[in-house]
XYZ file of N, CA, C and O in Angstrom:
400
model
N 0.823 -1.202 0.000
C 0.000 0.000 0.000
C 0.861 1.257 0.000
O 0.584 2.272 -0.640
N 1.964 1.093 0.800
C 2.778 2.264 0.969
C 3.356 2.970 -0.006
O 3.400 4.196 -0.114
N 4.044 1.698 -1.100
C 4.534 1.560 -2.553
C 3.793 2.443 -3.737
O 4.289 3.077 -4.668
N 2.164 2.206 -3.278
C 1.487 2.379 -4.637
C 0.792 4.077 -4.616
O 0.207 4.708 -3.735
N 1.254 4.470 -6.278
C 0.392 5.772 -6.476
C -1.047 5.738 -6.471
O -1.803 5.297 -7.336
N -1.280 6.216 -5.480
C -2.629 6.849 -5.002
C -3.210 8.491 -5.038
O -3.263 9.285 -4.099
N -3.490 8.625 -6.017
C -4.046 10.176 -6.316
C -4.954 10.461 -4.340
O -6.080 10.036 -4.081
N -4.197 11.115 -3.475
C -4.519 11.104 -2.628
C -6.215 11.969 -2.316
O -7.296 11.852 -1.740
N -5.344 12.904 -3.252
C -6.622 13.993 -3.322
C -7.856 13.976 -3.731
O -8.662 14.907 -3.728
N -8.022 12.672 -4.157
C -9.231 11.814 -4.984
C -10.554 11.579 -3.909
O -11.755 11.847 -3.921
N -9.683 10.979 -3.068
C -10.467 10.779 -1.551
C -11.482 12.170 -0.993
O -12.603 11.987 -0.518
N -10.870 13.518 -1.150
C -11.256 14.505 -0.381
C -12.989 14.913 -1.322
O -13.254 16.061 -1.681
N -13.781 13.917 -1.519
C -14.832 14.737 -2.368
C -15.961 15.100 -1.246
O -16.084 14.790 -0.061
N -16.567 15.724 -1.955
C -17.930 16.166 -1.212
C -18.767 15.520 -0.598
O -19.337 15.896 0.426
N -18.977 14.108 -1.370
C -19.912 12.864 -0.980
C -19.986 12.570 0.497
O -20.986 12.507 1.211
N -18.726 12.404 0.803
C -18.945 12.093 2.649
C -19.152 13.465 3.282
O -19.920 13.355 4.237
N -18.643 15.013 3.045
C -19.361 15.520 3.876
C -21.007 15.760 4.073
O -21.262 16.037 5.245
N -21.816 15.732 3.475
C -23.488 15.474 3.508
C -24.076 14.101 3.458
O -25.250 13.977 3.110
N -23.224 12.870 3.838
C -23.616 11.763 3.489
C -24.244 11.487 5.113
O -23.451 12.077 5.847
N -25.313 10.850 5.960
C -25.948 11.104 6.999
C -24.623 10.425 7.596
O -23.898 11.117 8.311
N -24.195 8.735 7.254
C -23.261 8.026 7.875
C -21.821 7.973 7.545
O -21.567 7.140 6.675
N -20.727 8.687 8.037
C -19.935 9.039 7.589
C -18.668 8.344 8.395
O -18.271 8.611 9.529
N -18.129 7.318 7.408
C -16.511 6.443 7.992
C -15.535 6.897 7.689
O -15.380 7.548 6.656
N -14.680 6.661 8.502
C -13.479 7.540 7.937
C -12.880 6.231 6.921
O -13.021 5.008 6.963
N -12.045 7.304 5.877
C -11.209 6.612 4.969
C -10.572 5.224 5.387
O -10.831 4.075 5.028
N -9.624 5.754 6.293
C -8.468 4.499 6.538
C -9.788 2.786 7.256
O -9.555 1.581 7.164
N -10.851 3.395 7.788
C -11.010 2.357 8.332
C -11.709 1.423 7.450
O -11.537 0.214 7.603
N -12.810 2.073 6.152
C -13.175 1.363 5.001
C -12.193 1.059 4.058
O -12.505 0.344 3.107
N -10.896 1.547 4.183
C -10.575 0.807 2.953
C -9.215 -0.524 3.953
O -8.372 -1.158 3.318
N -9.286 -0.571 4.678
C -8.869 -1.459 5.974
C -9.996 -2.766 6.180
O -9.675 -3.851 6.664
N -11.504 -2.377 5.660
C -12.492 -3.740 5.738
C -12.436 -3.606 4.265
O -13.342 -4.310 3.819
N -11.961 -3.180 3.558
C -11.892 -3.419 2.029
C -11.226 -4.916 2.008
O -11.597 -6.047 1.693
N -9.944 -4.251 2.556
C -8.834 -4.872 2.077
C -9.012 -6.697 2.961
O -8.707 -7.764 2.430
N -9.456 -6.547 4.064
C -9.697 -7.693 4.865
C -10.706 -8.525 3.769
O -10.481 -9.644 3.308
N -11.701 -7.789 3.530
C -12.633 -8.571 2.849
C -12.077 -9.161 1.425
O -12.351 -10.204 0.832
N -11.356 -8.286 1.171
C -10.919 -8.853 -0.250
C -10.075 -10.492 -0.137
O -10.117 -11.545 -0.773
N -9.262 -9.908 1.174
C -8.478 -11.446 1.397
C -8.988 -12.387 2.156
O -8.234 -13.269 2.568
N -10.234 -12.396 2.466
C -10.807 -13.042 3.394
C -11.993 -13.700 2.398
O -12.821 -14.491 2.849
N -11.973 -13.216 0.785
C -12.978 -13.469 0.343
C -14.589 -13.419 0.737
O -15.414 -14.326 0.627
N -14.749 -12.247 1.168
C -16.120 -11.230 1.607
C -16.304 -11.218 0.392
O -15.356 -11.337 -0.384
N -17.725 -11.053 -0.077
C -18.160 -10.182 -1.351
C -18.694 -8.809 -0.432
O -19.279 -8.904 0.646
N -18.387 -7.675 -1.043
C -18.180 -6.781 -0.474
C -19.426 -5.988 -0.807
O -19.738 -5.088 -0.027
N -20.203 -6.226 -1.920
C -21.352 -6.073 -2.478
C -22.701 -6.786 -1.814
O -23.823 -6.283 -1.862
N -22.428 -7.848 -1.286
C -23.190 -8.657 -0.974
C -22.986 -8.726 0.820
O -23.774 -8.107 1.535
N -21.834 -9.554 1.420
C -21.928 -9.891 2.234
C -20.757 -8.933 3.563
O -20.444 -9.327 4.686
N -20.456 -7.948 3.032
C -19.331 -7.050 4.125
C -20.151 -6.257 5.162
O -19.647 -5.930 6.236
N -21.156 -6.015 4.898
C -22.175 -5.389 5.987
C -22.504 -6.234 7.454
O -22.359 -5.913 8.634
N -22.980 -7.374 6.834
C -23.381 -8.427 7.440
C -22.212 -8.899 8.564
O -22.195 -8.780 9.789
N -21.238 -9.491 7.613
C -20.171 -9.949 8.513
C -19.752 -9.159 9.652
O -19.585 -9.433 10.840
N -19.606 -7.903 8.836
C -18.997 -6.915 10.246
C -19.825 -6.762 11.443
O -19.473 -6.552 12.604
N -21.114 -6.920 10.889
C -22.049 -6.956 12.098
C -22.372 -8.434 12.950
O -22.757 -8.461 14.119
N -22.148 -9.537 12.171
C -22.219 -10.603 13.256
C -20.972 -10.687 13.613
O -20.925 -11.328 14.663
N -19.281 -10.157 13.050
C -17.868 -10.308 14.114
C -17.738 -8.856 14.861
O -17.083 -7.995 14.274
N -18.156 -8.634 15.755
C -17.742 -7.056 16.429
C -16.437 -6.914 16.839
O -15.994 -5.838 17.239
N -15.873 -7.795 16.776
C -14.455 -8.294 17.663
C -13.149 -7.974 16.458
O -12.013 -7.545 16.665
N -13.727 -8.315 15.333
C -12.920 -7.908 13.984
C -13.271 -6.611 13.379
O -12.395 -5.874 12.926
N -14.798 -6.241 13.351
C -15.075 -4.926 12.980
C -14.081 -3.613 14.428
O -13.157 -2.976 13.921
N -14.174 -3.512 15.005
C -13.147 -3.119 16.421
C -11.857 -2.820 16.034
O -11.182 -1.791 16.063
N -11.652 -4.041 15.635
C -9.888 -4.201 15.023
C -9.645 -3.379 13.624
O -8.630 -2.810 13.223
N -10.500 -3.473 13.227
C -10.800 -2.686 11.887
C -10.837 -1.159 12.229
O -10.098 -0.516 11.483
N -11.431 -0.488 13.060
C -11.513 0.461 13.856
C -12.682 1.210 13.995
O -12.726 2.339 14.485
N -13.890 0.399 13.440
C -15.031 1.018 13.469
C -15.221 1.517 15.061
O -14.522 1.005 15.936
N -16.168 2.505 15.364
C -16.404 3.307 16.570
C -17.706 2.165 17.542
O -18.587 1.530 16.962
N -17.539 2.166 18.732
C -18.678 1.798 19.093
C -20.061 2.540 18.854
O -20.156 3.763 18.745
N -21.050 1.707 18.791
C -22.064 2.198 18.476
C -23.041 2.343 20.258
O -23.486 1.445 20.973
N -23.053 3.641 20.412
C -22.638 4.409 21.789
C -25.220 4.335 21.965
O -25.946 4.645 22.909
N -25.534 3.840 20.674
C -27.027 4.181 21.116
C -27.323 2.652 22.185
O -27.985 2.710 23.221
N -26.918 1.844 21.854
C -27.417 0.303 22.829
C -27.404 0.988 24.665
O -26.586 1.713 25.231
N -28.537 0.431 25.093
C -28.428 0.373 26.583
C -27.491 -0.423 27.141
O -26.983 -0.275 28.253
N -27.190 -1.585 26.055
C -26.564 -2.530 27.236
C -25.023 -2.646 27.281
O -24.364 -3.592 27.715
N -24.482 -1.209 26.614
C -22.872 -1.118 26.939
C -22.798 0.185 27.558
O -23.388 1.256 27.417
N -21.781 -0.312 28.364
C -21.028 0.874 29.397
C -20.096 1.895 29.009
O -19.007 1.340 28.860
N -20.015 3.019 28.795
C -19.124 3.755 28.127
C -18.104 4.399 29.343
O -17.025 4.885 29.006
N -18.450 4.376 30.541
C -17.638 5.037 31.451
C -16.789 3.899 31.646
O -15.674 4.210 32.065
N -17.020 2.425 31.433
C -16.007 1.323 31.642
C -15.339 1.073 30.407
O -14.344 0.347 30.405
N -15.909 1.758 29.016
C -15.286 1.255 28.019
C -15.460 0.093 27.551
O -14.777 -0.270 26.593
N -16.275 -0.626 28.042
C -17.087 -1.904 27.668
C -17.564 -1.755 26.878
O -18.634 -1.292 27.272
N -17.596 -1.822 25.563
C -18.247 -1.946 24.361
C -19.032 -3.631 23.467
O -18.240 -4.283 22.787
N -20.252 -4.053 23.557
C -20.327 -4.812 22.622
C -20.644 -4.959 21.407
O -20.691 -6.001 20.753
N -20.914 -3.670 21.029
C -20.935 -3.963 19.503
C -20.870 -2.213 18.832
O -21.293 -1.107 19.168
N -19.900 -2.933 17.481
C -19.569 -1.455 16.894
C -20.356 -0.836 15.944
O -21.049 -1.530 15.200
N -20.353 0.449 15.852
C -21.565 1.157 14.542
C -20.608 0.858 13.445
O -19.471 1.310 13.305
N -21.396 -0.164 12.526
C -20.999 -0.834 11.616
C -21.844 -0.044 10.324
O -22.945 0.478 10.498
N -21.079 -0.056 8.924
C -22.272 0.467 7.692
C -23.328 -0.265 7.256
O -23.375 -1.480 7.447
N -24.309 0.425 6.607
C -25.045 -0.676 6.383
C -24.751 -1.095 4.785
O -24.159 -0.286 4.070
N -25.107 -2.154 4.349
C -24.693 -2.508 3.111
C -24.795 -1.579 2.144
O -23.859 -1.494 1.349
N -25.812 -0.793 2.022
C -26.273 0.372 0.281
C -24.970 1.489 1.086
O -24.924 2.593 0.544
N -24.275 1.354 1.906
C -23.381 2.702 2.544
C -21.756 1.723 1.703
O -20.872 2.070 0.920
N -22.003 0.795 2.228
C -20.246 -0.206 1.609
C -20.547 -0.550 0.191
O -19.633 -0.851 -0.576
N -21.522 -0.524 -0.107
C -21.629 -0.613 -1.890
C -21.268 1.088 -2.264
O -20.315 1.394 -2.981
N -21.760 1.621 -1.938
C -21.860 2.977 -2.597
C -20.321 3.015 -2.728
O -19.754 2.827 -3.804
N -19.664 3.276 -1.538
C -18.292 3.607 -0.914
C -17.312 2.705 -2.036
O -16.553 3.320 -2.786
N -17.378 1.590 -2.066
C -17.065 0.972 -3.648
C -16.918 1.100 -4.775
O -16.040 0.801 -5.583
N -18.307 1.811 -4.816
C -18.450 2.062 -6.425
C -18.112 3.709 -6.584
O -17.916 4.275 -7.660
N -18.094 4.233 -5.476
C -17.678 5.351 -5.808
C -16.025 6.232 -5.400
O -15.561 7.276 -5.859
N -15.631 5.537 -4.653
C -13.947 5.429 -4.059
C -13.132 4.253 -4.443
O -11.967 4.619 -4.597
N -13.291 2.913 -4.671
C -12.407 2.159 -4.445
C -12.368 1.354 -5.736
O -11.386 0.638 -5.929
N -13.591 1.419 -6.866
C -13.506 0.933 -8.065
C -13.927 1.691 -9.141
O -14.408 1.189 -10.157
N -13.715 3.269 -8.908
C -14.047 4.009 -9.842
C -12.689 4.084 -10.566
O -12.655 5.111 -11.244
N -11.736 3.474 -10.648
C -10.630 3.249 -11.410
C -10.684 2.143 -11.528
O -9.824 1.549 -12.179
């Protein structure tokens, strides 16, 4: 990744600032890249997964998802992370990561 030309400035468009759910870069293209080698369809099934592994979505660096009653935020106990929903990781695809 470090190696390769990446028009950096490509990334900075408008789309994510008015988009309601907004991920940061490094951490979608980080479940890109997992999914790709993990053989996810990323179209189909990357939504899903991240939401039944919270333990890998985490590692990935998605944020906890702070609305559940049943996690503690003053302990940092988190069980499950605000994950995208699928029409958010398709879009993000077709419009950042395979528009070349």
């Amino acid at each position: 990744m470090t190696n390769a030309n990446i028009p950096l400035e490509k990334f900075n468009d408008p789309y994510w600032d008015d988009h309601p759910e907004i991920y940061e870069f490094e951490v979608m293209r980080r479940s890109f890249i997992y999914a790709e080698l993990r053989g996810i369809r990323y179209h189909q099934d990357l939504a899903d997964f991240l939401e039944r592994n919270p333990t890998i979505a985490f590692t990935l660096g998605f944020e906890p998802d702070f609305g559940d009653e049943n996690e503690y935020p003053a302990l940092k106990v988190y069980h499950t992370p605000e994950t995208p929903h699928q029409t958010t990781i398709t879009r993000c695809a077709n419009r950042r990561f395979l528009a070349r």
